[in-house]
PDB file of C-alpha atoms in Angstrom:
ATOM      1  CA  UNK A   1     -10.857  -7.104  -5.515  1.00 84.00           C
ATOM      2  CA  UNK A   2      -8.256  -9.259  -7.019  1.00 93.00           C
ATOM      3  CA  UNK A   3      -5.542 -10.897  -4.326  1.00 96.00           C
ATOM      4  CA  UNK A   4      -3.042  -8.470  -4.145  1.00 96.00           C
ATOM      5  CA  UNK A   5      -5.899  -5.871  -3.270  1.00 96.00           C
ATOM      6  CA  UNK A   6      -7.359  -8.286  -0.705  1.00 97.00           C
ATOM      7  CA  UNK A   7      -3.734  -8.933   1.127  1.00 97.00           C
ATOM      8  CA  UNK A   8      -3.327  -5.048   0.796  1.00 97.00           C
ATOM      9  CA  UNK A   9      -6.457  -4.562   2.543  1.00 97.00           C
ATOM     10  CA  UNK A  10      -6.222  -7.352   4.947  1.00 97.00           C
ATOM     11  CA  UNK A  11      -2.721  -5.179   6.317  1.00 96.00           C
ATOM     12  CA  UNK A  12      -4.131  -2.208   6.246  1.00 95.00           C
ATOM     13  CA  UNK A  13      -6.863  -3.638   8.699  1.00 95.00           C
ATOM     14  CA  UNK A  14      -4.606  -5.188  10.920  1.00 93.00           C
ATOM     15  CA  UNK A  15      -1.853  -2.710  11.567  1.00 91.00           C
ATOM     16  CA  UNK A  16      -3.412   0.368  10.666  1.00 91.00           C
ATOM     17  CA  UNK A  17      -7.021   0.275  11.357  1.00 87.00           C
ATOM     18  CA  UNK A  18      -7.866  -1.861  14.196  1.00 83.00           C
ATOM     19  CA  UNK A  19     -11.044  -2.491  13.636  1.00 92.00           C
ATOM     20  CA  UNK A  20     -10.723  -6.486  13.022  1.00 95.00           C
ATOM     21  CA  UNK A  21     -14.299  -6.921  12.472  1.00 96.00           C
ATOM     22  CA  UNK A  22     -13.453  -5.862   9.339  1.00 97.00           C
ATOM     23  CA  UNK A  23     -11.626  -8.605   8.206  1.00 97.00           C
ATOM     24  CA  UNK A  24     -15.098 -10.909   8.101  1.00 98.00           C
ATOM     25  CA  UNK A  25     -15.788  -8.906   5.249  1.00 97.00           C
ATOM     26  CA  UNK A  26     -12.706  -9.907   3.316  1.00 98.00           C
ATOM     27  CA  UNK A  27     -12.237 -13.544   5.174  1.00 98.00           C
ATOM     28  CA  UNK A  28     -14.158 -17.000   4.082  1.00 98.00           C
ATOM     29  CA  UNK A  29     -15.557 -18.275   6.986  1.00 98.00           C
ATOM     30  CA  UNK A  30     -13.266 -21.597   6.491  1.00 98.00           C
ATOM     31  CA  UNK A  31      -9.976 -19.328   6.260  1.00 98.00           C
ATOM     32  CA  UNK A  32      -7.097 -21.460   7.172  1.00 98.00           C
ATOM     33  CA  UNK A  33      -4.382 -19.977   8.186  1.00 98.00           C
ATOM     34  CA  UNK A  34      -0.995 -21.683   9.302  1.00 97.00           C
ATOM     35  CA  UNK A  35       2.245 -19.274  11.060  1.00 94.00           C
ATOM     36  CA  UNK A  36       5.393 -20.900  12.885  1.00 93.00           C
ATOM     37  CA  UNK A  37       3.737 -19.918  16.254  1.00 89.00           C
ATOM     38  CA  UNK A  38      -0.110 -21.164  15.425  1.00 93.00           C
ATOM     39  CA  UNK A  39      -2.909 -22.351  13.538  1.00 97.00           C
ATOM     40  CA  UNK A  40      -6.497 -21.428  12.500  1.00 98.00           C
ATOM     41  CA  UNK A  41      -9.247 -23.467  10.979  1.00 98.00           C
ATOM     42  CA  UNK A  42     -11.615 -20.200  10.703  1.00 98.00           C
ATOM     43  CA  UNK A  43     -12.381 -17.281  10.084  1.00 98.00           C
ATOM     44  CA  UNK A  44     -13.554 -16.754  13.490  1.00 98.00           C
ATOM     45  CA  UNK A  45     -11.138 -18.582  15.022  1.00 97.00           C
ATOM     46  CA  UNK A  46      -8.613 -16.229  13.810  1.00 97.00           C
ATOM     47  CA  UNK A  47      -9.900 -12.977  14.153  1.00 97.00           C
ATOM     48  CA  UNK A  48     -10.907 -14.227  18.038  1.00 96.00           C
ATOM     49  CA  UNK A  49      -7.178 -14.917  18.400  1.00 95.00           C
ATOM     50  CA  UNK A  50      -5.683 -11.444  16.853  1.00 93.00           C
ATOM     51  CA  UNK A  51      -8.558  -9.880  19.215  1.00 93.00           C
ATOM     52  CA  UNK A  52      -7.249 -11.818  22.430  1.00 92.00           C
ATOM     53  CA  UNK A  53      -3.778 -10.214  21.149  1.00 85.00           C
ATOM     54  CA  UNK A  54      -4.348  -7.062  19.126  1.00 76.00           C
ATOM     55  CA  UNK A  55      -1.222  -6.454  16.898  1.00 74.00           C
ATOM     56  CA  UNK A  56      -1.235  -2.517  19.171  1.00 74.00           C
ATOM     57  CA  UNK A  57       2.480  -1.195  18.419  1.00 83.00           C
ATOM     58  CA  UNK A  58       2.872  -3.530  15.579  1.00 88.00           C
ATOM     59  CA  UNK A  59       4.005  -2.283  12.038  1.00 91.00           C
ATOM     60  CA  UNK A  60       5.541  -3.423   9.137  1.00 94.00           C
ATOM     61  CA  UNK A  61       7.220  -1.539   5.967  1.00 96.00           C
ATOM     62  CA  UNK A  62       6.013  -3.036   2.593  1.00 97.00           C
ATOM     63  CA  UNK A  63       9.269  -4.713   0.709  1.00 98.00           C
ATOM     64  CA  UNK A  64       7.631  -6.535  -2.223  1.00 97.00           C
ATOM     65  CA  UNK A  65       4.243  -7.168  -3.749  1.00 97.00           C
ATOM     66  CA  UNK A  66       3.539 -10.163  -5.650  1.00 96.00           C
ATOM     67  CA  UNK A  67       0.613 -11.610  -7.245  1.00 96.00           C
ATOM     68  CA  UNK A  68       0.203 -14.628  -9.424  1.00 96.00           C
ATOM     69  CA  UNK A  69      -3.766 -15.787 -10.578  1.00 95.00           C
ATOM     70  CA  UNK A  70      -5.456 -16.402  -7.260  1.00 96.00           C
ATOM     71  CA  UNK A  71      -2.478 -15.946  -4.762  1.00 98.00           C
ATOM     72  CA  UNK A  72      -0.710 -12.530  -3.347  1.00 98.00           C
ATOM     73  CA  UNK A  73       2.220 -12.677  -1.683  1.00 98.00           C
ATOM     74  CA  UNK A  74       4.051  -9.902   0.628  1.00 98.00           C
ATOM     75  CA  UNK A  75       6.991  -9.791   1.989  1.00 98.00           C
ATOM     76  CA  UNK A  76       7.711  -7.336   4.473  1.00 97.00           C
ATOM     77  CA  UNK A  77       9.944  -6.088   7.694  1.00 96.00           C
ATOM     78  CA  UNK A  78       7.569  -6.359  10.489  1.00 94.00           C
ATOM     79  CA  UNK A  79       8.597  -4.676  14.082  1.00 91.00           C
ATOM     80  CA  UNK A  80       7.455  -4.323  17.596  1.00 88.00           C
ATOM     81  CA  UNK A  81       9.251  -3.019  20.731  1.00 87.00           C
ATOM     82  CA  UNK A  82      12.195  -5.687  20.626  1.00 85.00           C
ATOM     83  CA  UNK A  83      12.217  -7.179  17.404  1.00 88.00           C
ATOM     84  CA  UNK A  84      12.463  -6.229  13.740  1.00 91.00           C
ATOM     85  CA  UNK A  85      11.775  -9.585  10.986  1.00 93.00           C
ATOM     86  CA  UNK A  86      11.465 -10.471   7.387  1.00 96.00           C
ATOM     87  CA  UNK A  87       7.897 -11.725   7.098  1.00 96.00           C
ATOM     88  CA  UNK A  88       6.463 -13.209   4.153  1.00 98.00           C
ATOM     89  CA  UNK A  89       2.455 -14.350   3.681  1.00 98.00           C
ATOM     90  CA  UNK A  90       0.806 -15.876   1.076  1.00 98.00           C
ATOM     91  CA  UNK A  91      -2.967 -15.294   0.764  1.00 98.00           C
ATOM     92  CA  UNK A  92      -5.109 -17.693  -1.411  1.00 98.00           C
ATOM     93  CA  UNK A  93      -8.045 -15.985  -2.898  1.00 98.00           C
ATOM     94  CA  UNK A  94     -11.532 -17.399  -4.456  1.00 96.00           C
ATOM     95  CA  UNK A  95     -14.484 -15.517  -4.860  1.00 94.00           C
ATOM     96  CA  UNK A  96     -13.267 -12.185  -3.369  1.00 95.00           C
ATOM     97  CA  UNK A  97     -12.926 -13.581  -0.260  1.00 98.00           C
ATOM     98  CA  UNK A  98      -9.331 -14.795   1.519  1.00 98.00           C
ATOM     99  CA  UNK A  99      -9.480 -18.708   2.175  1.00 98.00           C
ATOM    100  CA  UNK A 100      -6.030 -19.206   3.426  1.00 98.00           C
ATOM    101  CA  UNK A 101      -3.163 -17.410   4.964  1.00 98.00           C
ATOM    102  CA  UNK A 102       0.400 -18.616   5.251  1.00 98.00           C
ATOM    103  CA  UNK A 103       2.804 -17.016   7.346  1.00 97.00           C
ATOM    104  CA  UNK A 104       6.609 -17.207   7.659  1.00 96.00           C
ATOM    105  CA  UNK A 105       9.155 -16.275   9.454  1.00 93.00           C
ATOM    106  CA  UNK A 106      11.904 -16.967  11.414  1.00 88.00           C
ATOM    107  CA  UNK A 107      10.514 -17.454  15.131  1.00 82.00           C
ATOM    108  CA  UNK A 108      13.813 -17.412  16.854  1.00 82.00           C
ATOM    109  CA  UNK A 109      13.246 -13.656  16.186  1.00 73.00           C
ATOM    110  CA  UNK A 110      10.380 -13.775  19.154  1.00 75.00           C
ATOM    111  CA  UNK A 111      12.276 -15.874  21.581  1.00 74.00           C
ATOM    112  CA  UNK A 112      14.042 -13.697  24.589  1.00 58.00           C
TER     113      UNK A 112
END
C-alpha cells in the first residue's frame, strides 16, 4: 500500500472499525507520533493509549487527500458530542508500514 492507502486505512480502523489491533498490522513498532494533547514513542504505546480512550462517537468527514513520495496527508472535520475541528495528520511511510504520525489542530477546540 502506498501512504495515502495506509492513512486511508489507518481512519478507517480508528473511527469505523474499532478493532485497533489492527493498526499493528499497518504501524512500525517505533511509530512516533506527536498531537497538541500527547506523545507516543511506539507503536504500542499508542494503540494502548487510543484503547484506554477508544475514539466511540468519534467521526470525521474526509476534506482533502494528499500524498507526496513517502508522506499522506489528510485534512479533515473531526466531531464528537461538543465539538466539531479542522484536523490535519501527516503520516510518514517506509516499507508499508506507518513510522510517524503528526497531528494538528487547534486544542482550544477541546477545552470547556
Amino acid at each position: 500500500m502506498d501512504a495515502k492507502q495506509l492513512a486511508s486505512r489507518y481512519m478507517h480502523i480508528v473511527f469505523e472499525n474499532g478493532d485497533l489491533d489492527e493498526l499493528y498490522r499497518i504501524f512500525h513498532p517505533a511509530l512516533q507520533f506527536e498531537g497538541p494533547l500527547s506523545k507516543f514513542a511506539s507503536a504500542e504505546e499508542y494503540i494502548e493509549a487510543l484503547k484506554n480512550s477508544p475514539p466511540d462517537h468519534f467521526g470525521y468527514e474526509m476534506l482533502h487527500a494528499f500524498e507526496h513520495d513517502t508522506t499522506a496527508c489528510l485534512i479533515y472535520r473531526f466531531t464528537k458530542p461538543g465539538v466539531t475541528t479542522t484536523m490535519a495528520q501527516t503520516f510518514e511511510v517506509h516499507h508499508n508500514r506507518i513510522t510517524h504520525i503528526h497531528l494538528i489542530f487547534d486544542s482550544s477546540a477541546f477545552q470547556t
